[in-house]
PDB file of C-alpha atoms in Angstrom:
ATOM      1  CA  UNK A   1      57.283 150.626  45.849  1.00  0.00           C
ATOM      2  CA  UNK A   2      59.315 149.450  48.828  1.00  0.00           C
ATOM      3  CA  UNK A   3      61.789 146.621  47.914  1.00  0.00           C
ATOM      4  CA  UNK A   4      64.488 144.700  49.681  1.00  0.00           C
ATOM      5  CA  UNK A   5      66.032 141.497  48.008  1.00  0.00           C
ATOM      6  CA  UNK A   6      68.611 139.257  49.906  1.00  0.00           C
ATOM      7  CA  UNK A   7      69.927 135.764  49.598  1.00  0.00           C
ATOM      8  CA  UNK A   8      67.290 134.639  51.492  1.00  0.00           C
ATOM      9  CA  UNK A   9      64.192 136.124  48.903  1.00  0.00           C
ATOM     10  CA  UNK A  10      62.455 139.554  48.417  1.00  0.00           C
ATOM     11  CA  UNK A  11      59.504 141.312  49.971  1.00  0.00           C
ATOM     12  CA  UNK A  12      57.880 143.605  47.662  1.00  0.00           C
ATOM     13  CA  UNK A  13      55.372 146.384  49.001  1.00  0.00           C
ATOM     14  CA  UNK A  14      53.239 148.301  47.039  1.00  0.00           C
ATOM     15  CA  UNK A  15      50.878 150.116  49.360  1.00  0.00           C
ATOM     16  CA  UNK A  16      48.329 147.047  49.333  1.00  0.00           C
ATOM     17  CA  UNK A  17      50.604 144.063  49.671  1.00  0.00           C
ATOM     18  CA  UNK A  18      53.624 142.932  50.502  1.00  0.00           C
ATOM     19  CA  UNK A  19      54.328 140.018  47.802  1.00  0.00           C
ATOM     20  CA  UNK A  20      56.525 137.334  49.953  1.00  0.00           C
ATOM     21  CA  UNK A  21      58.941 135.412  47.204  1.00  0.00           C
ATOM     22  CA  UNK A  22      61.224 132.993  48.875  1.00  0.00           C
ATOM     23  CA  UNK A  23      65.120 133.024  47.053  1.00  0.00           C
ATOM     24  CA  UNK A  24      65.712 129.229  45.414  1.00  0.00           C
ATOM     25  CA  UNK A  25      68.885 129.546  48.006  1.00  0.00           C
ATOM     26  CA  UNK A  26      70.074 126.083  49.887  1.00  0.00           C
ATOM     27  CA  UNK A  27      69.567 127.762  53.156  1.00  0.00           C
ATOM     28  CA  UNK A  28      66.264 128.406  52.828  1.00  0.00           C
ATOM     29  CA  UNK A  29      63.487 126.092  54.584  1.00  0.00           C
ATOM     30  CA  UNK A  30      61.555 123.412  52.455  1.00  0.00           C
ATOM     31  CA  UNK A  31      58.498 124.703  53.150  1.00  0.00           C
ATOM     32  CA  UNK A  32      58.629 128.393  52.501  1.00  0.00           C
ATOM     33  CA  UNK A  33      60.065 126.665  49.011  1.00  0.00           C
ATOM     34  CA  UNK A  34      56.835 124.332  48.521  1.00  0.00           C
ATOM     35  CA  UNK A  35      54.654 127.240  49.527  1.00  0.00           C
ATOM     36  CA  UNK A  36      56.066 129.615  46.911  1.00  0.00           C
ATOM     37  CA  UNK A  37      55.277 133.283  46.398  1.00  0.00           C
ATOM     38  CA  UNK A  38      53.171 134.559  49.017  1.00  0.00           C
ATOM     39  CA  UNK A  39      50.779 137.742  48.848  1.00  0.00           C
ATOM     40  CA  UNK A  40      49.579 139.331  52.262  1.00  0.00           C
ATOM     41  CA  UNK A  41      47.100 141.986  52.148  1.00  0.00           C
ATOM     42  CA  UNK A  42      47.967 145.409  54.215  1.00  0.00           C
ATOM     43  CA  UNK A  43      44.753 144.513  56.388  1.00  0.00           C
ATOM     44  CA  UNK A  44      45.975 140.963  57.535  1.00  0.00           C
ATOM     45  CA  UNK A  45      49.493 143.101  59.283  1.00  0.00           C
ATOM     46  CA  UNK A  46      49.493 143.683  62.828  1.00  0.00           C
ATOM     47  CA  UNK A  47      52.745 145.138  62.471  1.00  0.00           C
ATOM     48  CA  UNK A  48      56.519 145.044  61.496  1.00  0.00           C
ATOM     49  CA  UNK A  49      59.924 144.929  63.166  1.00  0.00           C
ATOM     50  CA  UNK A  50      63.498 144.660  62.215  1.00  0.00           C
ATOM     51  CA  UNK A  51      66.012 143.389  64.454  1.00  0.00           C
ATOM     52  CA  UNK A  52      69.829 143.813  63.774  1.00  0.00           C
ATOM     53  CA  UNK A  53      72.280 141.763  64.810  1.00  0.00           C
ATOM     54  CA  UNK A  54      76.325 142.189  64.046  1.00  0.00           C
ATOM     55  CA  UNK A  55      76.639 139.696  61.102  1.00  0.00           C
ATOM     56  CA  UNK A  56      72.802 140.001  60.036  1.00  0.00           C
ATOM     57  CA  UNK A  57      69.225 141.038  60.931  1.00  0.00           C
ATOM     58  CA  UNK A  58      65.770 140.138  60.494  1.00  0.00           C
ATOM     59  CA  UNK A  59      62.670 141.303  59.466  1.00  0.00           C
ATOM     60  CA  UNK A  60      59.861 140.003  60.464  1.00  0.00           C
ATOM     61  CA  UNK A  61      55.825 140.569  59.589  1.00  0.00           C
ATOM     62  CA  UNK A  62      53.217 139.884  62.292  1.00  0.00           C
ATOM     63  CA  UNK A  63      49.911 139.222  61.179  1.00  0.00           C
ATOM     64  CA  UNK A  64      46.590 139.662  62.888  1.00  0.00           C
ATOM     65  CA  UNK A  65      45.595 136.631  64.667  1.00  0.00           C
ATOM     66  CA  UNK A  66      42.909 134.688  62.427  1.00  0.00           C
ATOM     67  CA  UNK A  67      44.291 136.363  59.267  1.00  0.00           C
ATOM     68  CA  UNK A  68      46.601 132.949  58.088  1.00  0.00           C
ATOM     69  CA  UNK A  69      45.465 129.512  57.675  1.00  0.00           C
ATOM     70  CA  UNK A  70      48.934 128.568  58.009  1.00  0.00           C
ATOM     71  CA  UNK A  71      49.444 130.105  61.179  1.00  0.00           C
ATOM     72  CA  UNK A  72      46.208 128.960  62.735  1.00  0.00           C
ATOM     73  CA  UNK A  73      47.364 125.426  61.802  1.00  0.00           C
ATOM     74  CA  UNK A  74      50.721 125.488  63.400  1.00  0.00           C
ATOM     75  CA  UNK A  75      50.287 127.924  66.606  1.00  0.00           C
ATOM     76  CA  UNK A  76      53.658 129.549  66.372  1.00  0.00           C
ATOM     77  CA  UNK A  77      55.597 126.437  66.440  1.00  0.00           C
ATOM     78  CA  UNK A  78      57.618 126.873  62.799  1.00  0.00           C
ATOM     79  CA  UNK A  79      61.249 127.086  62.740  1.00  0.00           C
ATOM     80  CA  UNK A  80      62.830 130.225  61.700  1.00  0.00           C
ATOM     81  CA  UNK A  81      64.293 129.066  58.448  1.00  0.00           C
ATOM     82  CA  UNK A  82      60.662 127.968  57.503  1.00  0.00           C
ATOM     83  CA  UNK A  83      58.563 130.868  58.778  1.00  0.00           C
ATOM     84  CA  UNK A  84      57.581 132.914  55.059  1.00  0.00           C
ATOM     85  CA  UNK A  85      56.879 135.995  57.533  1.00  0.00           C
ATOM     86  CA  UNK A  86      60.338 136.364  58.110  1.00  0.00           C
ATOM     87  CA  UNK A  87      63.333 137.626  55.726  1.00  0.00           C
ATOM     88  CA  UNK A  88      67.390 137.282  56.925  1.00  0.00           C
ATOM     89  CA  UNK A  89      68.879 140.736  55.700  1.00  0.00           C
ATOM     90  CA  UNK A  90      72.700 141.379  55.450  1.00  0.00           C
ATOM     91  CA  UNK A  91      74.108 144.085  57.297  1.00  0.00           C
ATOM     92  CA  UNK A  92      75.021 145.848  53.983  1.00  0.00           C
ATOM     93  CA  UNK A  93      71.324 146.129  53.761  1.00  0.00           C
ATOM     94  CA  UNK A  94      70.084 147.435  57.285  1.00  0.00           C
ATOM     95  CA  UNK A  95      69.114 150.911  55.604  1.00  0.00           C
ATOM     96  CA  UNK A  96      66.622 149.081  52.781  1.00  0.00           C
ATOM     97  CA  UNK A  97      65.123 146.990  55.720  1.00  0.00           C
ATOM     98  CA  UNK A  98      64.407 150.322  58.021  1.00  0.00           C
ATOM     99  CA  UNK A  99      62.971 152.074  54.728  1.00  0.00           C
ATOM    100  CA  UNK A 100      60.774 148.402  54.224  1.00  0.00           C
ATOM    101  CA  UNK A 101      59.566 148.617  57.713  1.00  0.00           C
ATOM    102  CA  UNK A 102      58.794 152.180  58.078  1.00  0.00           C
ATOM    103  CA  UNK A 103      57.006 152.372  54.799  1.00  0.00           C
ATOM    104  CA  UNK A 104      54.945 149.332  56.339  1.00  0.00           C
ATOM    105  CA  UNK A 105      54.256 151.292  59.419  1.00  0.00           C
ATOM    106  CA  UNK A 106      52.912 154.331  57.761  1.00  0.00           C
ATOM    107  CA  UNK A 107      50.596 152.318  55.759  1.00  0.00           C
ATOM    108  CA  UNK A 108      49.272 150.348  58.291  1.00  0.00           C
ATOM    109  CA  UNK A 109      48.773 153.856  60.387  1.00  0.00           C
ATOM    110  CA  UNK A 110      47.372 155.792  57.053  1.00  0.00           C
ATOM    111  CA  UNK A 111      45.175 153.067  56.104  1.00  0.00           C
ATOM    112  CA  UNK A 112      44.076 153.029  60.039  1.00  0.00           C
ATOM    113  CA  UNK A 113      44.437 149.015  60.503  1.00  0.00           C
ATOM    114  CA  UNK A 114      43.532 147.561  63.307  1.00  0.00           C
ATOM    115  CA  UNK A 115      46.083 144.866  65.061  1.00  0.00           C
ATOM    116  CA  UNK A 116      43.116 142.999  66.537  1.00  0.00           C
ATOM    117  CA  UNK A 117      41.951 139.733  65.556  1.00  0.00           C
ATOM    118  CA  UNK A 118      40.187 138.947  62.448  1.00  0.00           C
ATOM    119  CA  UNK A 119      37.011 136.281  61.873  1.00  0.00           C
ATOM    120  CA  UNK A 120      37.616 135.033  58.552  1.00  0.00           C
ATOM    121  CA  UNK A 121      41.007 134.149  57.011  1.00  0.00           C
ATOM    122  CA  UNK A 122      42.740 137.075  54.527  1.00  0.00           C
ATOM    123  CA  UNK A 123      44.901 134.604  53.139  1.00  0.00           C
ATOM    124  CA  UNK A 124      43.842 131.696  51.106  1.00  0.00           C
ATOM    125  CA  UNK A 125      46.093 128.769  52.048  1.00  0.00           C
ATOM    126  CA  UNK A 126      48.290 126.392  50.143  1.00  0.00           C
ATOM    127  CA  UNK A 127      46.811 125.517  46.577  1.00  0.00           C
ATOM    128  CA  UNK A 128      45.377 122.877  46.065  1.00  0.00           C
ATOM    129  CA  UNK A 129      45.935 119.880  45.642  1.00  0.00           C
ATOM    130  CA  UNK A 130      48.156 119.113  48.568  1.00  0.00           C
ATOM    131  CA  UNK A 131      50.418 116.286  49.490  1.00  0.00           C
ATOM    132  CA  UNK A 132      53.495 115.138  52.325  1.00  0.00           C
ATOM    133  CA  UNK A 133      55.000 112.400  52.685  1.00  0.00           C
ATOM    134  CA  UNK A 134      56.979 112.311  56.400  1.00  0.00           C
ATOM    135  CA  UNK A 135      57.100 110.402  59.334  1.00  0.00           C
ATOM    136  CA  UNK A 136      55.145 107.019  58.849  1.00  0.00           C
ATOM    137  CA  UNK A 137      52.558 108.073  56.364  1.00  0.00           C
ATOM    138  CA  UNK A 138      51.304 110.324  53.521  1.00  0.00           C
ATOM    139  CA  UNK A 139      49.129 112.752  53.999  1.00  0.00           C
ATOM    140  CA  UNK A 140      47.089 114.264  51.017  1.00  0.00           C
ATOM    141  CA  UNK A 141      43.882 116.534  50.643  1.00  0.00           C
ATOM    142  CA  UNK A 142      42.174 118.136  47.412  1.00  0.00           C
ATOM    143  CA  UNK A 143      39.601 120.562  49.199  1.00  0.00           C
ATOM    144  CA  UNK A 144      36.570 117.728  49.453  1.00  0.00           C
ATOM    145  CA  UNK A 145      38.434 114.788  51.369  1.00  0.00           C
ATOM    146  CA  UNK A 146      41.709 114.026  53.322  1.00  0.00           C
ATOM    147  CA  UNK A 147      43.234 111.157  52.597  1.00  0.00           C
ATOM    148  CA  UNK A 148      46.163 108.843  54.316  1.00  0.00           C
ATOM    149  CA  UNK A 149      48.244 106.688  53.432  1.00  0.00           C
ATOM    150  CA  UNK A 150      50.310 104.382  55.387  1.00  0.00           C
ATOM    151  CA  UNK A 151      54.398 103.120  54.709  1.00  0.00           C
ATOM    152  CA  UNK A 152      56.852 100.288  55.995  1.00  0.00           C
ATOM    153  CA  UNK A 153      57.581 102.266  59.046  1.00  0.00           C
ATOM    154  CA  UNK A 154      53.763 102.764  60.753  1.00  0.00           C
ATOM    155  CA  UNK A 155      52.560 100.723  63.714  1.00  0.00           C
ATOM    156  CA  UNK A 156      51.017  97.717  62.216  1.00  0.00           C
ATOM    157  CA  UNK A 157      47.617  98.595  64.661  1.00  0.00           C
ATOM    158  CA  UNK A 158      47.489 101.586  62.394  1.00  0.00           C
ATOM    159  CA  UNK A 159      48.555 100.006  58.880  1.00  0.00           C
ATOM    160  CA  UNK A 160      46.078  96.881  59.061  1.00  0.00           C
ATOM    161  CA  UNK A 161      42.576  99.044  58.601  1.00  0.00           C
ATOM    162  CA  UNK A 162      44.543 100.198  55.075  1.00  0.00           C
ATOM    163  CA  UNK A 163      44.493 103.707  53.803  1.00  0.00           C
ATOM    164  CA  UNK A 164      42.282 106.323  55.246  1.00  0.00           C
ATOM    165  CA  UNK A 165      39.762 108.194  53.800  1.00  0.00           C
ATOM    166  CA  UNK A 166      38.176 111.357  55.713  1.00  0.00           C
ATOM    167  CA  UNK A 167      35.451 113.537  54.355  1.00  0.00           C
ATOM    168  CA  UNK A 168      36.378 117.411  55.112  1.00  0.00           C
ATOM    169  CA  UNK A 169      32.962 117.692  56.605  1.00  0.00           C
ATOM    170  CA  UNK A 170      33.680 115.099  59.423  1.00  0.00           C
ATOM    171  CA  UNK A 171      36.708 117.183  60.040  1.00  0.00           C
ATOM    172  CA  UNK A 172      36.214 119.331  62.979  1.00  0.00           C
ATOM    173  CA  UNK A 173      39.574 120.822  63.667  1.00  0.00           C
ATOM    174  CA  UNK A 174      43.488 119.954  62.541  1.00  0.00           C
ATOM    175  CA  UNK A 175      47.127 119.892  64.801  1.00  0.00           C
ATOM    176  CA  UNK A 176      50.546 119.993  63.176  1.00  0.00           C
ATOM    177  CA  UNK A 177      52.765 119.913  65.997  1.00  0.00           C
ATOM    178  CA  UNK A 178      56.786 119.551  65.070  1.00  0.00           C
ATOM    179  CA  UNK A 179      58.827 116.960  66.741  1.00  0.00           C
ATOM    180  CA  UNK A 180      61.087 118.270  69.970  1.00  0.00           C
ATOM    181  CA  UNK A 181      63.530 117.218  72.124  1.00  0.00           C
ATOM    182  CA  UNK A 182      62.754 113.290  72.663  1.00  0.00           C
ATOM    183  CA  UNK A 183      59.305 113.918  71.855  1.00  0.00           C
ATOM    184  CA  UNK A 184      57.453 112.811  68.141  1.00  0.00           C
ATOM    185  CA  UNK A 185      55.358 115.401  66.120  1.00  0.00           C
ATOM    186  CA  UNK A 186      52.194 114.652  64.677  1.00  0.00           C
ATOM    187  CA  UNK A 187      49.836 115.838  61.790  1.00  0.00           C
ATOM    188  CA  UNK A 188      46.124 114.986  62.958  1.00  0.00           C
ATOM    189  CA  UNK A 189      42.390 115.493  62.266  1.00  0.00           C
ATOM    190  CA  UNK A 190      39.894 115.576  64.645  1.00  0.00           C
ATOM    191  CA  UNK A 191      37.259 113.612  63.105  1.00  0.00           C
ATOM    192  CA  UNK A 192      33.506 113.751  64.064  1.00  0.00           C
ATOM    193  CA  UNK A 193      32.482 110.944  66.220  1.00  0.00           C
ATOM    194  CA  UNK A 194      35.783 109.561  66.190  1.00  0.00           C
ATOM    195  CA  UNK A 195      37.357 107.894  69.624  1.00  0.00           C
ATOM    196  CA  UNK A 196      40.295 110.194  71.305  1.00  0.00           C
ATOM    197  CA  UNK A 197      43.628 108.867  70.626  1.00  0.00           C
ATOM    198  CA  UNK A 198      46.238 109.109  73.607  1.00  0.00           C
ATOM    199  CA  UNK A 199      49.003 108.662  70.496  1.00  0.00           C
ATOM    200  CA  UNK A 200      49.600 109.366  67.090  1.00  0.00           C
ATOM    201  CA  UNK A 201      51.752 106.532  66.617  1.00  0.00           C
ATOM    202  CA  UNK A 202      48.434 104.322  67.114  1.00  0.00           C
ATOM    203  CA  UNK A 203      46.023 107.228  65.948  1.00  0.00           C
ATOM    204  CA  UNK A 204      44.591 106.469  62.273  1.00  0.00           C
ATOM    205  CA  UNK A 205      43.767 110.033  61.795  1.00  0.00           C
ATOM    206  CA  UNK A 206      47.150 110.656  62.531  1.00  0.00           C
ATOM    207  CA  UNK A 207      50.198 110.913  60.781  1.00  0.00           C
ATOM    208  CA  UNK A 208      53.100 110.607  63.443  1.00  0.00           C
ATOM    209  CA  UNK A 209      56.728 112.964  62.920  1.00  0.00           C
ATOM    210  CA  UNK A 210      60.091 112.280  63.833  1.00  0.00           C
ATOM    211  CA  UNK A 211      61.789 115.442  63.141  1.00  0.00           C
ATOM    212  CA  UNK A 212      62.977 114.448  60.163  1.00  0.00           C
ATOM    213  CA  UNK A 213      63.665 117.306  56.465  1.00  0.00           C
ATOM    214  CA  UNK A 214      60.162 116.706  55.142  1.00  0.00           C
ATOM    215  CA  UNK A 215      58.566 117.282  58.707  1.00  0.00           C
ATOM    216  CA  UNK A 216      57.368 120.872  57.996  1.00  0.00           C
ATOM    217  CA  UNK A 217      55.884 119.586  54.304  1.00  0.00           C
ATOM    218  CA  UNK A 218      53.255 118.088  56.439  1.00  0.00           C
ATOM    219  CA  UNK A 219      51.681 122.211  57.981  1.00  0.00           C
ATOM    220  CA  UNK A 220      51.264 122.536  54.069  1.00  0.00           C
ATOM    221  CA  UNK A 221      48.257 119.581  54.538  1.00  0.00           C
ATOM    222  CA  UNK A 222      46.938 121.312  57.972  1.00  0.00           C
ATOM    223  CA  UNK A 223      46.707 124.973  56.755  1.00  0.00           C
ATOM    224  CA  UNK A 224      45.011 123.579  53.432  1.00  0.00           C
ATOM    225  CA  UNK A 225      42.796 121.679  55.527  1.00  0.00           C
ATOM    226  CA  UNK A 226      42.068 124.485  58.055  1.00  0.00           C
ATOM    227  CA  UNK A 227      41.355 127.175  55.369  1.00  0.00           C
ATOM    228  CA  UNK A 228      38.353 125.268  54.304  1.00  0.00           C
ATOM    229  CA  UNK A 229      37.241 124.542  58.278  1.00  0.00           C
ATOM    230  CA  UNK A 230      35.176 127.323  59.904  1.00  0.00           C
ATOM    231  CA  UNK A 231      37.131 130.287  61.191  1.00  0.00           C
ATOM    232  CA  UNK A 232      37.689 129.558  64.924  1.00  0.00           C
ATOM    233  CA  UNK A 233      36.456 132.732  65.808  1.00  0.00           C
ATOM    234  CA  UNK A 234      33.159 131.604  65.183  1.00  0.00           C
ATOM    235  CA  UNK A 235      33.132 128.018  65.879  1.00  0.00           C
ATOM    236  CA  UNK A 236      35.378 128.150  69.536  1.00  0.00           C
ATOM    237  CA  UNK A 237      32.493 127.556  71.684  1.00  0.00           C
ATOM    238  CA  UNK A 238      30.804 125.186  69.905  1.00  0.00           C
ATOM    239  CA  UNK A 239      34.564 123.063  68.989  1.00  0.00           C
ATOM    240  CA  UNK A 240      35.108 122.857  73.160  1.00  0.00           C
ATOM    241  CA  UNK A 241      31.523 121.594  73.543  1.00  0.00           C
ATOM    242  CA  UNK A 242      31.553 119.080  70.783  1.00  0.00           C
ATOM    243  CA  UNK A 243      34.869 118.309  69.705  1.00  0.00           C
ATOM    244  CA  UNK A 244      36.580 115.020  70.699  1.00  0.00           C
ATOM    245  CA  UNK A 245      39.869 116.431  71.613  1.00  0.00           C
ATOM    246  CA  UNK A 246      42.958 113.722  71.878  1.00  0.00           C
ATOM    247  CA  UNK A 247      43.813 112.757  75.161  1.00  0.00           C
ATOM    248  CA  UNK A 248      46.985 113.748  77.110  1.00  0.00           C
ATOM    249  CA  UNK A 249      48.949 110.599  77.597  1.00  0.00           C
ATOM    250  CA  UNK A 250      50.131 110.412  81.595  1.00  0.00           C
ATOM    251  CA  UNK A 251      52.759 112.065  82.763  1.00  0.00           C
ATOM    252  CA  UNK A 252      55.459 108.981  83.332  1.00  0.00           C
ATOM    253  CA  UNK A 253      58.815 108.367  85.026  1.00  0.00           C
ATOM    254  CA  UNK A 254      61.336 110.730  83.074  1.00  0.00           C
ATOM    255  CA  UNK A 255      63.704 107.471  83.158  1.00  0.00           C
ATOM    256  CA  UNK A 256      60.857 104.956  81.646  1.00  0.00           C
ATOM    257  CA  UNK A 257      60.469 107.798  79.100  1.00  0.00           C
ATOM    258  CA  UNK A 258      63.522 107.379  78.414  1.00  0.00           C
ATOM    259  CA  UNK A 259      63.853 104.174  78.173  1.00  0.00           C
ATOM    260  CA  UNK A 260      61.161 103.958  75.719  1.00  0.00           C
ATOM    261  CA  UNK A 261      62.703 106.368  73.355  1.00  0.00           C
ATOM    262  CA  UNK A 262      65.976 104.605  73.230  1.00  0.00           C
ATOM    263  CA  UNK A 263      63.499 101.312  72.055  1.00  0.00           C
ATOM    264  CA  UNK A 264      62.002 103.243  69.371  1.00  0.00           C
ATOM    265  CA  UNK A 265      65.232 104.694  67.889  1.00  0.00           C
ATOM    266  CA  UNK A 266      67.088 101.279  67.568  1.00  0.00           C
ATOM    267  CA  UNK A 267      63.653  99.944  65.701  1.00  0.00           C
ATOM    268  CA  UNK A 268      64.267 103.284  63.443  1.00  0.00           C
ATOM    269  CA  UNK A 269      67.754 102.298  63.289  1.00  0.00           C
ATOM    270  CA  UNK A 270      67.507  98.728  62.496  1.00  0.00           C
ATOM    271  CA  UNK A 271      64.474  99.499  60.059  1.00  0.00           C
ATOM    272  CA  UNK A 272      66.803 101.731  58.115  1.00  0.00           C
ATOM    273  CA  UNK A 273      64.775 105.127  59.069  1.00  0.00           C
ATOM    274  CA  UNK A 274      67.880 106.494  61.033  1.00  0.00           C
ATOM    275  CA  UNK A 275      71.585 106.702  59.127  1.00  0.00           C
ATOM    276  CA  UNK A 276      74.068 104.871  61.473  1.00  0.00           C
ATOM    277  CA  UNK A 277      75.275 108.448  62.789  1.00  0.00           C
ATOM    278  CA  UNK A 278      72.269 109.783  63.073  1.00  0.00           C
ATOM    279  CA  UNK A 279      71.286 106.570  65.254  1.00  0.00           C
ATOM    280  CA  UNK A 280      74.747 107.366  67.363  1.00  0.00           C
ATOM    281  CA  UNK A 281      73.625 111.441  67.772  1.00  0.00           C
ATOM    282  CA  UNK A 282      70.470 110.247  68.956  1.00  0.00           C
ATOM    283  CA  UNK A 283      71.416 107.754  71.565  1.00  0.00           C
ATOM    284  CA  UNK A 284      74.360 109.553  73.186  1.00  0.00           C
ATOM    285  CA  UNK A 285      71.462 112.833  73.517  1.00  0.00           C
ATOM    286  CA  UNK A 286      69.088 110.490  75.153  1.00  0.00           C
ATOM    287  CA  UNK A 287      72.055 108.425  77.553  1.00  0.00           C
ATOM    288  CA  UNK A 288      73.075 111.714  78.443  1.00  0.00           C
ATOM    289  CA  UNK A 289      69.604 112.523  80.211  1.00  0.00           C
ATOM    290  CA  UNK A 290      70.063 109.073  81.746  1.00  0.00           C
TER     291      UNK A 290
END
């Protein structure tokens, strides 16, 4: 048994697993908290590394691509302090993290496992059932239909057709994408015979983000969802054939852009969404790019 517990949780390995259990520390991200204990089978690692730095290091897992629902559903895009495939070590403990990594190494090279891609998921995704609120909606799903719910904060053009209800078999494919820089995040399903939306904001089978705490809640929904999809690996040709995909919105004036965001932040700020310094951050960012 290879063991290294920190402040940040423990990795366990026993020769077939590494069992993933994030610490109940402040520090640590909401959604390794929400996602719990984690087991990943020796076959779903493409490798280890473990980088050290002067006040503390890192280790971090890499899994075969395919292997993780979770992954699949947000492409690389999570935030360190969320990502359960990572572990913050203190430099007191840089000898139990090379002893964890090298024990991980010679498994993977005993065992003879291959880094390539996989075409069916090792891990089985959030349990079930699933549910985020964030942004202007709620998004639930309890492995037969994804549902979503609107608040006081979505576009009215969105909110007036009610709550929506979407089969998982009319689902052909899910994006989380986090909010960044002036740009809004978005949870949405791409829904069989549904129209392309240019924008979540006026997507109904959308749920838009503003980079808000609960934002990374809302991959919990998406890898749930995708974990009961076809493995991409097998439906890729078919998905770029027959899949609506959402339009790009144009490429505008960086000052209209601008301009627009500074719009949408007073409405947050005079609906109450933003904290009066939080409405004051945001604004000097954006009249700084003016």
């Amino acid at each position: 048994m290879a063991e290294i517990i920190q402040k940040d949780g423990t990795w366990a390995f026993d020769g077939d697993a590494v069992r993933i259990t994030p610490s109940r520390d402040k520090n640590v991200g909401l959604l390794r908290r929400e996602l719990g204990e984690l087991v990943v089978p020796l076959g779903a690692l493409a490798g280890v590394s473990f980088e050290q730095g002067r006040k503390s290091g890192r280790l971090r897992l890499r899994l075969r691509d395919g292997a993780d629902p979770l992954l699949q559903a947000t492409g690389g895009r999570l935030a360190e302090a969320q990502d359960p495939y990572q572990l913050a070590v203190e430099s007191d403990r840089y000898g139990v993290a090379e002893y964890v990594a090298d024990e991980l190494r010679n498994a993977l090279l005993l065992d003879g496992v291959s880094p390539d891609p996989v075409d069916g998921y090792l891990l089985p995704g959030p349990s079930l059932p699933v549910s985020a609120s964030a942004g202007d909606g709620t998004a639930s799903f309890d492995g037969e239909r994804v549902r979503l719910e609107w608040n006081w904060k979505t576009e009215e053009a969105k909110a007036s057709a009610g709550p929506r209800t979407i089969p998982l078999a009319d689902v052909t494919g899910v994006e989380w994408q986090p909010a960044a820089g002036l740009e809004n995040g978005h949870l949405r399903f791409l829904v069989r015979g549904a129209p392309a939306a240019a924008r979540p904001k006026y997507d109904p089978n959308a749920v838009e983000l503003w980079g808000f705490k609960k934002d990374p809640l809302m991959a919990l929904v998406a890898a749930a969802v995708q974990a009961r999809l076809p493995h991409p690996s097998a439906t890729e040709p078919e998905a770029r054939k027959d899949v609506p995909r959402p339009s790009e919105e144009p490429a505008g004036d960086d000052h209209d852009v601008l301009l627009r965001r500074l719009r949408e932040l007073g409405g947050l700020h005079r609906d109450g969404v933003l904290t009066d310094e939080e409405f004051v951050l945001a604004k000097q960012a954006v009249l700084k790019r003016l």
